[in-house]
Amino acid sequence: MIRNDLRNIAIIAHVDHGKTTLVDQMLKQAGAFRENQVVEERVMDSGDIERERGITILAKNTSVHYKGVKINIVDTPGHADFSGEVERILKMVDGVVLLVDAAEGPMPQTRFVLQKALEFGHKIIIAVNKIDRPDARLNEIGDEVLELLLNLDATDEQLDSPIVYCSGRAGTASMSPNAEGTDLTPLFEQILEHIPAPQVDTDGPTQMLVSSIDYNDYVGRIGIGRIERGSMKVGQQVTVCDYHGTTQPYNAKVVTLYTIEELERKPVDEATAGEIVCFSGIENVTIGETLCDPNTVEPLPFVKISEPTVEMTFSVNDSPFAGREGKFVTSRHLRERLFRELLKDVSLRVNETDTTDSFRVCGRGEMHLSILIENLRREGYEFQVGAPKALFREIDGKTCEPVERMIADVPQDAVGAIMEKMGNRKGELVSMNPKGADRMRLEFLIPARGLFGYRTEFLTDTKGEGVLSSVFHSYQPYKGDISKRTTGSLIAFETGEAVGYGLFNAQERGPLFIGPGTQVYEGMVIGENPRGDDMAVNVCKKKQLTNMRASGSDDALRLIPPRQMSIEAALEFISDDELLEITPKSVRVRKKILSNTERLKKVKGGKK
């Protein structure tokens, strides 16, 4: 049976190319909101961190109705570190809308998500977005996307994909680069015409693949996926099974069932094949499992998610300030929370270590793990993390490491500095093309560990005008040693409260991370030393008050504002002998060995 009343699509693109803004306009023009309703921008970005950072982290479902057809839309993340979200939701759609920025053109993540969509054989609609940008290159973008499709071995049918020219912010679309549309009707028409309606067997035995997991304190775990065959009813008995056989099949009951109507979940008694639904009542269901009719147990194959490339050690906080701010501070709390995260994040790996109070956490990149750290911190957890490390693999007897495809869009006068830094970090130039009158686009293949700590330097070298993005490319033989951070750390000499006089003397040594009144402890990193060695400084030292006065001695002390360290900046900064202490209120960098004398003994012993 062909369900002409239904279309299932995903919107995929590189980060910041306007997916969520376009979904906003699709919802508005399809009548999802009342005329007088106050609607936030990027309504699909519902998480606090998503709204603060302006990025999508979790794939989310919505739907609109157009000409009597229900269009299920999945809004996906564009950042490479969350590409596991994109890989798994492609299983529940029949086609994709590929969004490309009219000025930037195809970027690394555009290539990645498009490649995954082509592997599934999905139909593609190319939407050139932000056509109202002053630097838009409308006539060239189509050729660049076609070139990308050719590189990825697209079929003839996929090469003939329609191109729609949109402005997500203005809510317009047209089929010609030269004509400005009035609304999104051309895009809706292409979805109905080009994306195939689901071809399903509505009378067969139930079969549904779980592609996403949500959690709710009232009903527990909620599974989301598309019914592949038959129908599903509230109260129905099903068998939960796994294609790879990692878990034993078991029987369960569907307690509640919802379809997605615009921004809400609507309870229904029954849903048929082709529809994307949410269900609850099965406590241990996970992504990749299949719900089947107990009499016909046929698990569906689930896409193998790409492996993580970066690992970090999460451990219990043992600093002198441990337990002051956090609600969950023990290893049991940390372990439970990390393993709970595994249930909904398929790109994450958590392994036990030799000690009970630390865990190896592997993810797609620094951003992926820093968002996890930020979430734990906001929930009241207190812990420490080590410096990120690349995950090596043994392939054909050779040690191999993850290599990233990095694209840098920079002003022409910064090209020399970028080339020099890339050379030191084992980066290999793939292509170099002029972009506009005064910018260059450089493409490198660089080991993942070569990018650790580079983004800050990149912004400095390009005076804040550069755009840097990267995506996993492949595993390649080990490229050799890469020199670590060239600067040292300024370390607090004693425990106490930082005062203006001590900070004034310390700031001559290098930029500081703390201001007056900050509580510090011995071994805490309070600044950066440009000379390359670690140096202990006493920021708690007060000015001696005597009755002697000299001209100029009482001048006001001018303190340079401290550098505020975000979690990402701190992860880039820390070296192998340092840890990042995370609490709900503070982010502190510290040495693994806190005692200054013990640390000096170890350094001298190492030199001998």
PDB file of C-alpha atoms in Angstrom, residues 208-476:
ATOM      1  CA  MET A 208       9.019  -1.050  14.275  1.00  0.00           C
ATOM      2  CA  LEU A 209      12.643   0.093  14.636  1.00  0.00           C
ATOM      3  CA  VAL A 210      13.531   2.388  17.574  1.00  0.00           C
ATOM      4  CA  SER A 211      15.657   5.231  16.150  1.00  0.00           C
ATOM      5  CA  SER A 212      15.609   7.690  19.053  1.00  0.00           C
ATOM      6  CA  ILE A 213      15.048   7.734  22.804  1.00  0.00           C
ATOM      7  CA  ASP A 214      13.553  10.419  25.024  1.00  0.00           C
ATOM      8  CA  TYR A 215      13.067  10.389  28.785  1.00  0.00           C
ATOM      9  CA  ASN A 216      10.281  11.705  30.968  1.00  0.00           C
ATOM     10  CA  ASP A 217      10.110  11.542  34.788  1.00  0.00           C
ATOM     11  CA  TYR A 218       6.433  10.519  34.671  1.00  0.00           C
ATOM     12  CA  VAL A 219       6.420   7.710  32.100  1.00  0.00           C
ATOM     13  CA  GLY A 220      10.133   6.769  31.998  1.00  0.00           C
ATOM     14  CA  ARG A 221      11.802   6.011  28.729  1.00  0.00           C
ATOM     15  CA  ILE A 222      10.049   7.001  25.489  1.00  0.00           C
ATOM     16  CA  GLY A 223      10.987   5.240  22.235  1.00  0.00           C
ATOM     17  CA  ILE A 224      10.652   7.081  18.902  1.00  0.00           C
ATOM     18  CA  GLY A 225      10.691   5.445  15.481  1.00  0.00           C
ATOM     19  CA  ARG A 226       8.790   4.586  12.337  1.00  0.00           C
ATOM     20  CA  ILE A 227       6.358   1.694  12.083  1.00  0.00           C
ATOM     21  CA  GLU A 228       7.761  -0.356   9.185  1.00  0.00           C
ATOM     22  CA  ARG A 229       4.943  -2.911   8.903  1.00  0.00           C
ATOM     23  CA  GLY A 230       1.478  -3.527  10.262  1.00  0.00           C
ATOM     24  CA  SER A 231       0.016  -1.339  12.981  1.00  0.00           C
ATOM     25  CA  MET A 232       0.582  -0.625  16.649  1.00  0.00           C
ATOM     26  CA  LYS A 233      -2.101  -0.286  19.335  1.00  0.00           C
ATOM     27  CA  VAL A 234      -2.147   0.876  22.957  1.00  0.00           C
ATOM     28  CA  GLY A 235      -1.935  -2.169  25.245  1.00  0.00           C
ATOM     29  CA  GLN A 236      -0.473  -4.378  22.490  1.00  0.00           C
ATOM     30  CA  GLN A 237       1.922  -7.184  23.456  1.00  0.00           C
ATOM     31  CA  VAL A 238       5.208  -6.999  21.509  1.00  0.00           C
ATOM     32  CA  THR A 239       8.559  -8.789  21.469  1.00  0.00           C
ATOM     33  CA  VAL A 240      11.624  -6.557  21.772  1.00  0.00           C
ATOM     34  CA  CYS A 241      14.608  -7.952  19.843  1.00  0.00           C
ATOM     35  CA  ASP A 242      17.989  -6.850  18.504  1.00  0.00           C
ATOM     36  CA  TYR A 243      19.364  -7.512  14.994  1.00  0.00           C
ATOM     37  CA  HIS A 244      22.934  -8.101  16.258  1.00  0.00           C
ATOM     38  CA  GLY A 245      21.724 -10.497  18.984  1.00  0.00           C
ATOM     39  CA  THR A 246      23.407  -8.593  21.824  1.00  0.00           C
ATOM     40  CA  THR A 247      20.295  -8.933  24.018  1.00  0.00           C
ATOM     41  CA  GLN A 248      17.840 -11.778  24.479  1.00  0.00           C
ATOM     42  CA  PRO A 249      14.360 -11.121  22.990  1.00  0.00           C
ATOM     43  CA  TYR A 250      11.755 -10.392  25.673  1.00  0.00           C
ATOM     44  CA  ASN A 251       8.035  -9.633  25.752  1.00  0.00           C
ATOM     45  CA  ALA A 252       6.623  -6.243  26.767  1.00  0.00           C
ATOM     46  CA  LYS A 253       3.493  -4.127  26.481  1.00  0.00           C
ATOM     47  CA  VAL A 254       2.997  -0.746  24.785  1.00  0.00           C
ATOM     48  CA  VAL A 255       1.339   1.447  27.453  1.00  0.00           C
ATOM     49  CA  THR A 256       0.947   4.774  25.616  1.00  0.00           C
ATOM     50  CA  LEU A 257       1.218   5.753  21.951  1.00  0.00           C
ATOM     51  CA  TYR A 258       1.621   9.224  20.426  1.00  0.00           C
ATOM     52  CA  THR A 259       1.913  10.687  16.960  1.00  0.00           C
ATOM     53  CA  ILE A 260       3.758  13.964  16.399  1.00  0.00           C
ATOM     54  CA  GLU A 261       1.428  16.818  15.477  1.00  0.00           C
ATOM     55  CA  GLU A 262       3.347  20.053  14.894  1.00  0.00           C
ATOM     56  CA  LEU A 263       5.177  20.752  18.192  1.00  0.00           C
ATOM     57  CA  GLU A 264       3.121  18.427  20.368  1.00  0.00           C
ATOM     58  CA  ARG A 265       2.736  14.704  20.920  1.00  0.00           C
ATOM     59  CA  LYS A 266      -0.878  13.664  20.392  1.00  0.00           C
ATOM     60  CA  PRO A 267      -2.081  10.479  22.173  1.00  0.00           C
ATOM     61  CA  VAL A 268      -3.647   7.934  19.786  1.00  0.00           C
ATOM     62  CA  ASP A 269      -5.079   4.439  20.224  1.00  0.00           C
ATOM     63  CA  GLU A 270      -3.590   3.034  17.018  1.00  0.00           C
ATOM     64  CA  ALA A 271      -1.062   4.014  14.321  1.00  0.00           C
ATOM     65  CA  THR A 272      -0.313   2.268  11.029  1.00  0.00           C
ATOM     66  CA  ALA A 273       2.847   1.577   9.032  1.00  0.00           C
ATOM     67  CA  GLY A 274       4.738   4.566   7.617  1.00  0.00           C
ATOM     68  CA  GLU A 275       3.900   6.816  10.578  1.00  0.00           C
ATOM     69  CA  ILE A 276       6.559   8.120  13.013  1.00  0.00           C
ATOM     70  CA  VAL A 277       5.350   7.468  16.562  1.00  0.00           C
ATOM     71  CA  CYS A 278       6.457   7.718  20.207  1.00  0.00           C
ATOM     72  CA  PHE A 279       5.615   5.020  22.751  1.00  0.00           C
ATOM     73  CA  SER A 280       6.261   4.381  26.449  1.00  0.00           C
ATOM     74  CA  GLY A 281       5.904   1.495  28.861  1.00  0.00           C
ATOM     75  CA  ILE A 282       8.956  -0.553  27.854  1.00  0.00           C
ATOM     76  CA  GLU A 283      11.513   0.264  30.523  1.00  0.00           C
ATOM     77  CA  ASN A 284      14.763  -1.024  28.993  1.00  0.00           C
ATOM     78  CA  VAL A 285      14.194  -0.318  25.290  1.00  0.00           C
ATOM     79  CA  THR A 286      17.247   1.196  23.550  1.00  0.00           C
ATOM     80  CA  ILE A 287      18.129   2.652  20.174  1.00  0.00           C
ATOM     81  CA  GLY A 288      18.502   0.029  17.434  1.00  0.00           C
ATOM     82  CA  GLU A 289      16.022  -2.498  18.914  1.00  0.00           C
ATOM     83  CA  THR A 290      12.961  -3.709  17.005  1.00  0.00           C
ATOM     84  CA  LEU A 291       9.412  -4.120  18.336  1.00  0.00           C
ATOM     85  CA  CYS A 292       7.776  -7.121  16.645  1.00  0.00           C
ATOM     86  CA  ASP A 293       4.591  -9.159  16.755  1.00  0.00           C
ATOM     87  CA  PRO A 294       5.305 -12.035  19.240  1.00  0.00           C
ATOM     88  CA  ASN A 295       4.365 -14.575  16.521  1.00  0.00           C
ATOM     89  CA  THR A 296       6.708 -13.048  13.875  1.00  0.00           C
ATOM     90  CA  VAL A 297      10.009 -12.030  15.489  1.00  0.00           C
ATOM     91  CA  GLU A 298      12.029 -10.371  12.698  1.00  0.00           C
ATOM     92  CA  PRO A 299      14.535  -7.753  13.936  1.00  0.00           C
ATOM     93  CA  LEU A 300      15.400  -4.939  11.502  1.00  0.00           C
ATOM     94  CA  PRO A 301      19.057  -4.119  10.697  1.00  0.00           C
ATOM     95  CA  PHE A 302      20.259  -0.910  12.347  1.00  0.00           C
ATOM     96  CA  VAL A 303      22.858   1.394  10.811  1.00  0.00           C
ATOM     97  CA  LYS A 304      26.292   0.915  12.351  1.00  0.00           C
ATOM     98  CA  ILE A 305      27.113   4.235  13.998  1.00  0.00           C
ATOM     99  CA  SER A 306      30.629   5.547  13.320  1.00  0.00           C
ATOM    100  CA  GLU A 307      33.034   4.933  16.187  1.00  0.00           C
ATOM    101  CA  PRO A 308      34.213   7.660  18.609  1.00  0.00           C
ATOM    102  CA  THR A 309      37.575   9.332  17.914  1.00  0.00           C
ATOM    103  CA  VAL A 310      38.360  11.145  21.204  1.00  0.00           C
ATOM    104  CA  GLU A 311      38.576   9.906  24.795  1.00  0.00           C
ATOM    105  CA  MET A 312      38.713  11.621  28.186  1.00  0.00           C
ATOM    106  CA  THR A 313      38.904  10.378  31.759  1.00  0.00           C
ATOM    107  CA  PHE A 314      36.051  11.430  34.062  1.00  0.00           C
ATOM    108  CA  SER A 315      36.860  10.989  37.760  1.00  0.00           C
ATOM    109  CA  VAL A 316      35.579  11.910  41.209  1.00  0.00           C
ATOM    110  CA  ASN A 317      36.599  15.395  42.386  1.00  0.00           C
ATOM    111  CA  ASP A 318      39.410  15.100  44.981  1.00  0.00           C
ATOM    112  CA  SER A 319      40.508  18.754  45.136  1.00  0.00           C
ATOM    113  CA  PRO A 320      40.629  20.667  48.456  1.00  0.00           C
ATOM    114  CA  PHE A 321      37.321  22.332  47.486  1.00  0.00           C
ATOM    115  CA  ALA A 322      35.525  19.026  46.741  1.00  0.00           C
ATOM    116  CA  GLY A 323      31.907  18.736  47.870  1.00  0.00           C
ATOM    117  CA  ARG A 324      31.337  22.458  48.482  1.00  0.00           C
ATOM    118  CA  GLU A 325      29.048  23.157  45.516  1.00  0.00           C
ATOM    119  CA  GLY A 326      27.881  19.859  43.998  1.00  0.00           C
ATOM    120  CA  LYS A 327      24.848  17.764  44.885  1.00  0.00           C
ATOM    121  CA  PHE A 328      26.156  14.509  43.334  1.00  0.00           C
ATOM    122  CA  VAL A 329      29.812  13.956  44.242  1.00  0.00           C
ATOM    123  CA  THR A 330      30.441  10.214  44.642  1.00  0.00           C
ATOM    124  CA  SER A 331      31.663   7.685  42.055  1.00  0.00           C
ATOM    125  CA  ARG A 332      28.290   5.876  42.274  1.00  0.00           C
ATOM    126  CA  HIS A 333      26.449   9.036  41.229  1.00  0.00           C
ATOM    127  CA  LEU A 334      28.895   9.702  38.358  1.00  0.00           C
ATOM    128  CA  ARG A 335      28.774   6.098  37.145  1.00  0.00           C
ATOM    129  CA  GLU A 336      24.963   5.953  37.115  1.00  0.00           C
ATOM    130  CA  ARG A 337      24.699   9.256  35.231  1.00  0.00           C
ATOM    131  CA  LEU A 338      27.299   8.357  32.579  1.00  0.00           C
ATOM    132  CA  PHE A 339      25.713   4.967  31.881  1.00  0.00           C
ATOM    133  CA  ARG A 340      22.272   6.634  31.717  1.00  0.00           C
ATOM    134  CA  GLU A 341      23.624   8.970  29.004  1.00  0.00           C
ATOM    135  CA  LEU A 342      24.557   5.894  26.933  1.00  0.00           C
ATOM    136  CA  LEU A 343      20.870   5.025  26.606  1.00  0.00           C
ATOM    137  CA  LYS A 344      20.131   8.027  24.388  1.00  0.00           C
ATOM    138  CA  ASP A 345      23.535   8.916  22.877  1.00  0.00           C
ATOM    139  CA  VAL A 346      24.610   6.207  20.443  1.00  0.00           C
ATOM    140  CA  SER A 347      27.964   7.888  19.625  1.00  0.00           C
ATOM    141  CA  LEU A 348      29.171   7.736  23.239  1.00  0.00           C
ATOM    142  CA  ARG A 349      31.186   4.934  24.904  1.00  0.00           C
ATOM    143  CA  VAL A 350      31.804   4.627  28.655  1.00  0.00           C
ATOM    144  CA  ASN A 351      34.317   2.091  30.039  1.00  0.00           C
ATOM    145  CA  GLU A 352      35.345   1.222  33.580  1.00  0.00           C
ATOM    146  CA  THR A 353      39.033   1.710  34.503  1.00  0.00           C
ATOM    147  CA  ASP A 354      41.369  -0.024  36.984  1.00  0.00           C
ATOM    148  CA  THR A 355      40.140   2.269  39.747  1.00  0.00           C
ATOM    149  CA  THR A 356      36.539   2.554  40.878  1.00  0.00           C
ATOM    150  CA  ASP A 357      36.490   6.360  40.905  1.00  0.00           C
ATOM    151  CA  SER A 358      37.352   7.091  37.244  1.00  0.00           C
ATOM    152  CA  PHE A 359      35.806   6.217  33.859  1.00  0.00           C
ATOM    153  CA  ARG A 360      37.003   6.380  30.246  1.00  0.00           C
ATOM    154  CA  VAL A 361      34.461   8.322  28.181  1.00  0.00           C
ATOM    155  CA  CYS A 362      34.831   8.243  24.384  1.00  0.00           C
ATOM    156  CA  GLY A 363      33.007  10.594  21.999  1.00  0.00           C
ATOM    157  CA  ARG A 364      33.046  12.166  18.538  1.00  0.00           C
ATOM    158  CA  GLY A 365      35.052  15.271  19.499  1.00  0.00           C
ATOM    159  CA  GLU A 366      35.805  17.896  22.125  1.00  0.00           C
ATOM    160  CA  MET A 367      32.453  19.628  21.502  1.00  0.00           C
ATOM    161  CA  HIS A 368      30.521  16.375  21.961  1.00  0.00           C
ATOM    162  CA  LEU A 369      32.159  15.724  25.352  1.00  0.00           C
ATOM    163  CA  SER A 370      32.055  19.378  26.487  1.00  0.00           C
ATOM    164  CA  ILE A 371      28.246  19.456  26.003  1.00  0.00           C
ATOM    165  CA  LEU A 372      27.993  16.295  28.149  1.00  0.00           C
ATOM    166  CA  ILE A 373      30.190  17.982  30.812  1.00  0.00           C
ATOM    167  CA  GLU A 374      28.005  21.120  30.735  1.00  0.00           C
ATOM    168  CA  ASN A 375      24.817  19.044  31.111  1.00  0.00           C
ATOM    169  CA  LEU A 376      26.225  17.126  34.104  1.00  0.00           C
ATOM    170  CA  ARG A 377      27.382  20.362  35.693  1.00  0.00           C
ATOM    171  CA  ARG A 378      23.938  21.958  35.383  1.00  0.00           C
ATOM    172  CA  GLU A 379      22.348  18.885  36.958  1.00  0.00           C
ATOM    173  CA  GLY A 380      24.500  19.352  40.104  1.00  0.00           C
ATOM    174  CA  TYR A 381      27.347  16.903  39.451  1.00  0.00           C
ATOM    175  CA  GLU A 382      30.889  17.597  40.640  1.00  0.00           C
ATOM    176  CA  PHE A 383      33.824  15.775  38.988  1.00  0.00           C
ATOM    177  CA  GLN A 384      37.180  16.119  37.227  1.00  0.00           C
ATOM    178  CA  VAL A 385      38.187  15.437  33.616  1.00  0.00           C
ATOM    179  CA  GLY A 386      41.598  14.862  32.056  1.00  0.00           C
ATOM    180  CA  ALA A 387      42.991  16.241  28.803  1.00  0.00           C
ATOM    181  CA  PRO A 388      41.339  14.857  25.617  1.00  0.00           C
ATOM    182  CA  LYS A 389      43.290  12.181  23.733  1.00  0.00           C
ATOM    183  CA  ALA A 390      42.834  10.740  20.238  1.00  0.00           C
ATOM    184  CA  LEU A 391      41.752   7.078  20.062  1.00  0.00           C
ATOM    185  CA  PHE A 392      44.324   4.954  18.197  1.00  0.00           C
ATOM    186  CA  ARG A 393      43.507   1.733  16.361  1.00  0.00           C
ATOM    187  CA  GLU A 394      45.496  -1.268  15.203  1.00  0.00           C
ATOM    188  CA  ILE A 395      44.802  -1.830  11.461  1.00  0.00           C
ATOM    189  CA  ASP A 396      46.791  -4.520   9.551  1.00  0.00           C
ATOM    190  CA  GLY A 397      49.452  -4.503  12.264  1.00  0.00           C
ATOM    191  CA  LYS A 398      49.969  -0.710  12.043  1.00  0.00           C
ATOM    192  CA  THR A 399      49.036   1.882  14.644  1.00  0.00           C
ATOM    193  CA  CYS A 400      46.509   4.218  13.022  1.00  0.00           C
ATOM    194  CA  GLU A 401      44.976   7.468  14.233  1.00  0.00           C
ATOM    195  CA  PRO A 402      41.814   9.423  13.327  1.00  0.00           C
ATOM    196  CA  VAL A 403      42.371  12.060  10.639  1.00  0.00           C
ATOM    197  CA  GLU A 404      39.986  15.010  10.185  1.00  0.00           C
ATOM    198  CA  ARG A 405      39.094  16.900   7.020  1.00  0.00           C
ATOM    199  CA  MET A 406      39.422  20.548   8.049  1.00  0.00           C
ATOM    200  CA  ILE A 407      38.230  23.546   6.036  1.00  0.00           C
ATOM    201  CA  ALA A 408      39.408  27.043   6.989  1.00  0.00           C
ATOM    202  CA  ASP A 409      37.851  30.127   5.417  1.00  0.00           C
ATOM    203  CA  VAL A 410      40.346  32.925   6.159  1.00  0.00           C
ATOM    204  CA  PRO A 411      41.449  36.431   5.067  1.00  0.00           C
ATOM    205  CA  GLN A 412      44.330  36.305   2.549  1.00  0.00           C
ATOM    206  CA  ASP A 413      46.849  37.923   4.887  1.00  0.00           C
ATOM    207  CA  ALA A 414      46.377  35.091   7.434  1.00  0.00           C
ATOM    208  CA  VAL A 415      47.193  32.242   5.002  1.00  0.00           C
ATOM    209  CA  GLY A 416      50.924  32.211   5.878  1.00  0.00           C
ATOM    210  CA  ALA A 417      50.278  31.872   9.628  1.00  0.00           C
ATOM    211  CA  ILE A 418      47.736  29.073   9.075  1.00  0.00           C
ATOM    212  CA  MET A 419      50.151  27.150   6.802  1.00  0.00           C
ATOM    213  CA  GLU A 420      52.935  27.402   9.379  1.00  0.00           C
ATOM    214  CA  LYS A 421      50.716  26.152  12.234  1.00  0.00           C
ATOM    215  CA  MET A 422      49.313  23.313  10.104  1.00  0.00           C
ATOM    216  CA  GLY A 423      52.853  22.212   9.183  1.00  0.00           C
ATOM    217  CA  ASN A 424      53.792  21.949  12.875  1.00  0.00           C
ATOM    218  CA  ARG A 425      50.621  19.936  13.538  1.00  0.00           C
ATOM    219  CA  LYS A 426      51.190  17.436  10.668  1.00  0.00           C
ATOM    220  CA  GLY A 427      48.414  18.957   8.526  1.00  0.00           C
ATOM    221  CA  GLU A 428      48.471  18.139   4.808  1.00  0.00           C
ATOM    222  CA  LEU A 429      47.131  20.730   2.344  1.00  0.00           C
ATOM    223  CA  VAL A 430      44.504  19.221   0.002  1.00  0.00           C
ATOM    224  CA  SER A 431      43.237  22.304  -1.819  1.00  0.00           C
ATOM    225  CA  MET A 432      43.482  26.083  -1.733  1.00  0.00           C
ATOM    226  CA  ASN A 433      40.930  28.232  -3.578  1.00  0.00           C
ATOM    227  CA  PRO A 434      40.246  31.986  -3.596  1.00  0.00           C
ATOM    228  CA  LYS A 435      36.795  32.929  -2.314  1.00  0.00           C
ATOM    229  CA  GLY A 436      35.689  36.417  -3.223  1.00  0.00           C
ATOM    230  CA  ALA A 437      38.142  39.310  -3.505  1.00  0.00           C
ATOM    231  CA  ASP A 438      40.106  38.959  -0.278  1.00  0.00           C
ATOM    232  CA  ARG A 439      39.470  35.508   1.253  1.00  0.00           C
ATOM    233  CA  MET A 440      40.887  31.999   0.760  1.00  0.00           C
ATOM    234  CA  ARG A 441      39.440  28.578   1.450  1.00  0.00           C
ATOM    235  CA  LEU A 442      42.067  26.083   2.633  1.00  0.00           C
ATOM    236  CA  GLU A 443      41.365  22.379   2.999  1.00  0.00           C
ATOM    237  CA  PHE A 444      43.637  20.133   5.085  1.00  0.00           C
ATOM    238  CA  LEU A 445      43.791  16.527   6.246  1.00  0.00           C
ATOM    239  CA  ILE A 446      45.079  16.713   9.819  1.00  0.00           C
ATOM    240  CA  PRO A 447      45.332  14.213  12.724  1.00  0.00           C
ATOM    241  CA  ALA A 448      42.521  14.758  15.249  1.00  0.00           C
ATOM    242  CA  ARG A 449      45.099  15.344  18.018  1.00  0.00           C
ATOM    243  CA  GLY A 450      46.621  18.120  15.872  1.00  0.00           C
ATOM    244  CA  LEU A 451      43.389  20.117  16.269  1.00  0.00           C
ATOM    245  CA  PHE A 452      43.401  19.929  20.098  1.00  0.00           C
ATOM    246  CA  GLY A 453      44.014  23.418  21.401  1.00  0.00           C
ATOM    247  CA  TYR A 454      44.192  24.958  17.929  1.00  0.00           C
ATOM    248  CA  ARG A 455      40.900  26.876  17.699  1.00  0.00           C
ATOM    249  CA  THR A 456      42.044  29.664  20.040  1.00  0.00           C
ATOM    250  CA  GLU A 457      45.281  30.115  18.066  1.00  0.00           C
ATOM    251  CA  PHE A 458      43.261  30.101  14.825  1.00  0.00           C
ATOM    252  CA  LEU A 459      41.038  32.959  16.000  1.00  0.00           C
ATOM    253  CA  THR A 460      44.133  34.936  17.036  1.00  0.00           C
ATOM    254  CA  ASP A 461      45.909  34.314  13.707  1.00  0.00           C
ATOM    255  CA  THR A 462      42.853  35.370  11.665  1.00  0.00           C
ATOM    256  CA  LYS A 463      41.995  38.332  13.982  1.00  0.00           C
ATOM    257  CA  GLY A 464      38.634  36.696  14.698  1.00  0.00           C
ATOM    258  CA  GLU A 465      37.591  36.692  11.014  1.00  0.00           C
ATOM    259  CA  GLY A 466      38.325  33.027  10.199  1.00  0.00           C
ATOM    260  CA  VAL A 467      35.752  30.221  10.031  1.00  0.00           C
ATOM    261  CA  LEU A 468      37.032  26.748  10.931  1.00  0.00           C
ATOM    262  CA  SER A 469      35.145  23.456  10.634  1.00  0.00           C
ATOM    263  CA  SER A 470      36.204  19.834  10.557  1.00  0.00           C
ATOM    264  CA  VAL A 471      34.701  16.366  10.212  1.00  0.00           C
ATOM    265  CA  PHE A 472      36.138  12.849  10.623  1.00  0.00           C
ATOM    266  CA  HIS A 473      37.761  11.638   7.392  1.00  0.00           C
ATOM    267  CA  SER A 474      39.461   8.254   7.987  1.00  0.00           C
ATOM    268  CA  TYR A 475      41.969   6.305  10.038  1.00  0.00           C
ATOM    269  CA  GLN A 476      45.544   6.661   8.710  1.00  0.00           C
TER     270      GLN A 476
END
